[in-house]
PDB file of C-alpha atoms in Angstrom:
ATOM      1  CA  MET A   1      -0.012  -0.032  -0.206  1.00 71.00           C
ATOM      2  CA  ASN A   2       1.249   3.367  -1.189  1.00 77.00           C
ATOM      3  CA  LYS A   3       0.694   5.940   1.710  1.00 82.00           C
ATOM      4  CA  VAL A   4       2.153   8.941  -0.467  1.00 90.00           C
ATOM      5  CA  TYR A   5      -0.571  11.106  -2.158  1.00 92.00           C
ATOM      6  CA  SER A   6       0.068  13.794  -4.763  1.00 93.00           C
ATOM      7  CA  SER A   7      -2.443  16.204  -2.694  1.00 94.00           C
ATOM      8  CA  ALA A   8      -4.629  15.956   0.482  1.00 95.00           C
ATOM      9  CA  ALA A   9      -7.706  15.933  -1.465  1.00 95.00           C
ATOM     10  CA  ASP A  10      -6.290  12.531  -2.881  1.00 94.00           C
ATOM     11  CA  ALA A  11      -5.549  11.406   0.588  1.00 92.00           C
ATOM     12  CA  LEU A  12      -9.085  11.846   1.623  1.00 94.00           C
ATOM     13  CA  GLN A  13     -10.539  10.465  -1.391  1.00 91.00           C
ATOM     14  CA  ASP A  14     -12.870   7.613  -0.616  1.00 89.00           C
ATOM     15  CA  ILE A  15     -11.935   7.774   3.125  1.00 93.00           C
ATOM     16  CA  VAL A  16     -14.155  10.467   4.407  1.00 96.00           C
ATOM     17  CA  LYS A  17     -17.876  10.312   4.788  1.00 96.00           C
ATOM     18  CA  ASP A  18     -20.780  11.819   6.717  1.00 98.00           C
ATOM     19  CA  HIS A  19     -21.110  11.512  10.403  1.00 98.00           C
ATOM     20  CA  GLN A  20     -17.586  10.590  11.206  1.00 98.00           C
ATOM     21  CA  THR A  21     -15.323  11.290  14.062  1.00 98.00           C
ATOM     22  CA  ILE A  22     -12.076  12.754  13.257  1.00 96.00           C
ATOM     23  CA  ALA A  23      -8.936  13.776  15.446  1.00 95.00           C
ATOM     24  CA  VAL A  24      -7.170  16.863  14.294  1.00 95.00           C
ATOM     25  CA  GLY A  25      -3.497  17.424  15.742  1.00 93.00           C
ATOM     26  CA  GLY A  26      -1.724  20.586  16.443  1.00 90.00           C
ATOM     27  CA  PHE A  27      -1.654  22.913  19.385  1.00 87.00           C
ATOM     28  CA  GLY A  28      -3.606  26.262  18.906  1.00 82.00           C
ATOM     29  CA  LEU A  29      -2.967  27.067  15.264  1.00 86.00           C
ATOM     30  CA  CYS A  30       0.564  25.705  15.269  1.00 90.00           C
ATOM     31  CA  GLY A  31       1.103  22.236  13.747  1.00 92.00           C
ATOM     32  CA  ILE A  32      -2.599  22.035  12.328  1.00 94.00           C
ATOM     33  CA  PRO A  33      -2.878  20.136   9.132  1.00 95.00           C
ATOM     34  CA  GLU A  34      -4.009  22.992   7.086  1.00 95.00           C
ATOM     35  CA  ALA A  35      -4.213  21.376   3.531  1.00 95.00           C
ATOM     36  CA  LEU A  36      -6.019  18.496   4.809  1.00 96.00           C
ATOM     37  CA  ILE A  37      -8.495  20.642   6.638  1.00 97.00           C
ATOM     38  CA  ASN A  38      -8.982  22.632   3.511  1.00 97.00           C
ATOM     39  CA  ALA A  39      -9.390  19.412   1.441  1.00 97.00           C
ATOM     40  CA  LEU A  40     -11.925  18.266   4.191  1.00 97.00           C
ATOM     41  CA  LYS A  41     -13.824  21.359   3.487  1.00 97.00           C
ATOM     42  CA  ASP A  42     -13.856  21.153  -0.158  1.00 97.00           C
ATOM     43  CA  THR A  43     -15.443  17.352   0.227  1.00 96.00           C
ATOM     44  CA  GLN A  44     -18.541  18.900   1.778  1.00 95.00           C
ATOM     45  CA  VAL A  45     -19.082  15.943   4.151  1.00 97.00           C
ATOM     46  CA  LYS A  46     -21.445  17.016   7.119  1.00 98.00           C
ATOM     47  CA  HIS A  47     -22.116  16.019  10.867  1.00 98.00           C
ATOM     48  CA  LEU A  48     -18.443  15.595  11.812  1.00 98.00           C
ATOM     49  CA  THR A  49     -17.417  15.106  15.453  1.00 98.00           C
ATOM     50  CA  CYS A  50     -13.952  16.854  15.495  1.00 97.00           C
ATOM     51  CA  ILE A  51     -11.592  16.028  18.344  1.00 96.00           C
ATOM     52  CA  SER A  52      -9.080  18.884  18.819  1.00 95.00           C
ATOM     53  CA  ASN A  53      -7.140  20.937  21.261  1.00 93.00           C
ATOM     54  CA  ASN A  54      -8.932  23.825  19.834  1.00 92.00           C
ATOM     55  CA  ALA A  55     -11.796  25.037  17.550  1.00 92.00           C
ATOM     56  CA  GLY A  56      -9.641  27.073  15.358  1.00 92.00           C
ATOM     57  CA  VAL A  57     -10.512  30.848  14.661  1.00 93.00           C
ATOM     58  CA  ASP A  58     -12.946  32.442  12.251  1.00 90.00           C
ATOM     59  CA  ASP A  59     -11.137  31.973   9.131  1.00 91.00           C
ATOM     60  CA  PHE A  60      -8.565  29.511   9.865  1.00 94.00           C
ATOM     61  CA  GLY A  61      -8.004  25.934  10.922  1.00 95.00           C
ATOM     62  CA  LEU A  62     -11.404  24.106  12.090  1.00 96.00           C
ATOM     63  CA  GLY A  63     -12.989  27.480  11.915  1.00 95.00           C
ATOM     64  CA  LEU A  64     -13.347  26.794   8.189  1.00 97.00           C
ATOM     65  CA  LEU A  65     -15.356  23.801   8.883  1.00 97.00           C
ATOM     66  CA  LEU A  66     -17.567  25.620  11.408  1.00 97.00           C
ATOM     67  CA  GLN A  67     -18.293  28.207   8.752  1.00 97.00           C
ATOM     68  CA  THR A  68     -19.701  25.672   6.276  1.00 97.00           C
ATOM     69  CA  ARG A  69     -21.468  23.973   8.974  1.00 98.00           C
ATOM     70  CA  GLN A  70     -19.755  20.685   8.702  1.00 98.00           C
ATOM     71  CA  ILE A  71     -18.953  20.103  12.275  1.00 98.00           C
ATOM     72  CA  LYS A  72     -21.740  19.009  14.466  1.00 98.00           C
ATOM     73  CA  LYS A  73     -19.757  18.309  17.783  1.00 98.00           C
ATOM     74  CA  MET A  74     -16.467  19.750  18.951  1.00 97.00           C
ATOM     75  CA  ILE A  75     -14.356  17.742  21.839  1.00 97.00           C
ATOM     76  CA  SER A  76     -11.808  20.253  22.628  1.00 95.00           C
ATOM     77  CA  SER A  77      -9.976  21.961  25.758  1.00 93.00           C
ATOM     78  CA  TYR A  78     -10.106  25.333  24.341  1.00 90.00           C
ATOM     79  CA  VAL A  79     -12.486  26.978  22.210  1.00 88.00           C
ATOM     80  CA  GLY A  80     -12.206  30.873  23.160  1.00 85.00           C
ATOM     81  CA  GLU A  81     -11.326  32.729  19.838  1.00 85.00           C
ATOM     82  CA  ASN A  82     -13.951  31.624  17.683  1.00 91.00           C
ATOM     83  CA  LYS A  83     -17.010  33.856  16.970  1.00 94.00           C
ATOM     84  CA  GLU A  84     -18.949  31.387  14.649  1.00 95.00           C
ATOM     85  CA  PHE A  85     -18.155  28.603  17.138  1.00 95.00           C
ATOM     86  CA  GLU A  86     -19.655  30.693  20.155  1.00 95.00           C
ATOM     87  CA  ARG A  87     -22.900  31.620  17.690  1.00 96.00           C
ATOM     88  CA  GLN A  88     -23.469  28.128  16.894  1.00 97.00           C
ATOM     89  CA  TYR A  89     -23.218  26.793  20.432  1.00 96.00           C
ATOM     90  CA  LEU A  90     -25.347  29.557  21.749  1.00 97.00           C
ATOM     91  CA  ASN A  91     -27.946  29.023  19.208  1.00 97.00           C
ATOM     92  CA  GLY A  92     -27.923  25.004  19.830  1.00 97.00           C
ATOM     93  CA  GLU A  93     -26.518  24.370  16.550  1.00 97.00           C
ATOM     94  CA  LEU A  94     -23.317  22.715  17.771  1.00 98.00           C
ATOM     95  CA  GLU A  95     -22.678  20.166  20.546  1.00 98.00           C
ATOM     96  CA  VAL A  96     -19.642  20.935  22.767  1.00 97.00           C
ATOM     97  CA  GLU A  97     -17.715  18.421  25.103  1.00 96.00           C
ATOM     98  CA  LEU A  98     -14.813  20.238  27.039  1.00 94.00           C
ATOM     99  CA  THR A  99     -12.183  17.953  27.867  1.00 94.00           C
ATOM    100  CA  PRO A 100      -9.129  18.703  29.837  1.00 91.00           C
ATOM    101  CA  GLN A 101      -5.910  19.226  27.742  1.00 87.00           C
ATOM    102  CA  GLY A 102      -3.950  16.645  29.283  1.00 86.00           C
ATOM    103  CA  THR A 103      -6.829  14.117  28.887  1.00 87.00           C
ATOM    104  CA  LEU A 104      -6.743  14.922  24.966  1.00 83.00           C
TER     105      LEU A 104
END
């Protein structure tokens, strides 16, 4: 099996689908898989549960998937810098499970 792909979109092809749970690496905005998040956004999969240290910011990281409403639940330790996250949570559109950073 070849694990080298020519693009992030190719890496996700035939793998991602609605209602999946995905873990997203990085700390804050450092070390996040930018190309994979952008490619995931382009797949238009919906109802994702994302496990990540944070929820990105409005126009970067997982914030991009929140803008397109592809995330239904966030499991994170920090969510404080994303206005769209806040709006969706306060309107009952997004499930949130806060988990201590050491547990993640």
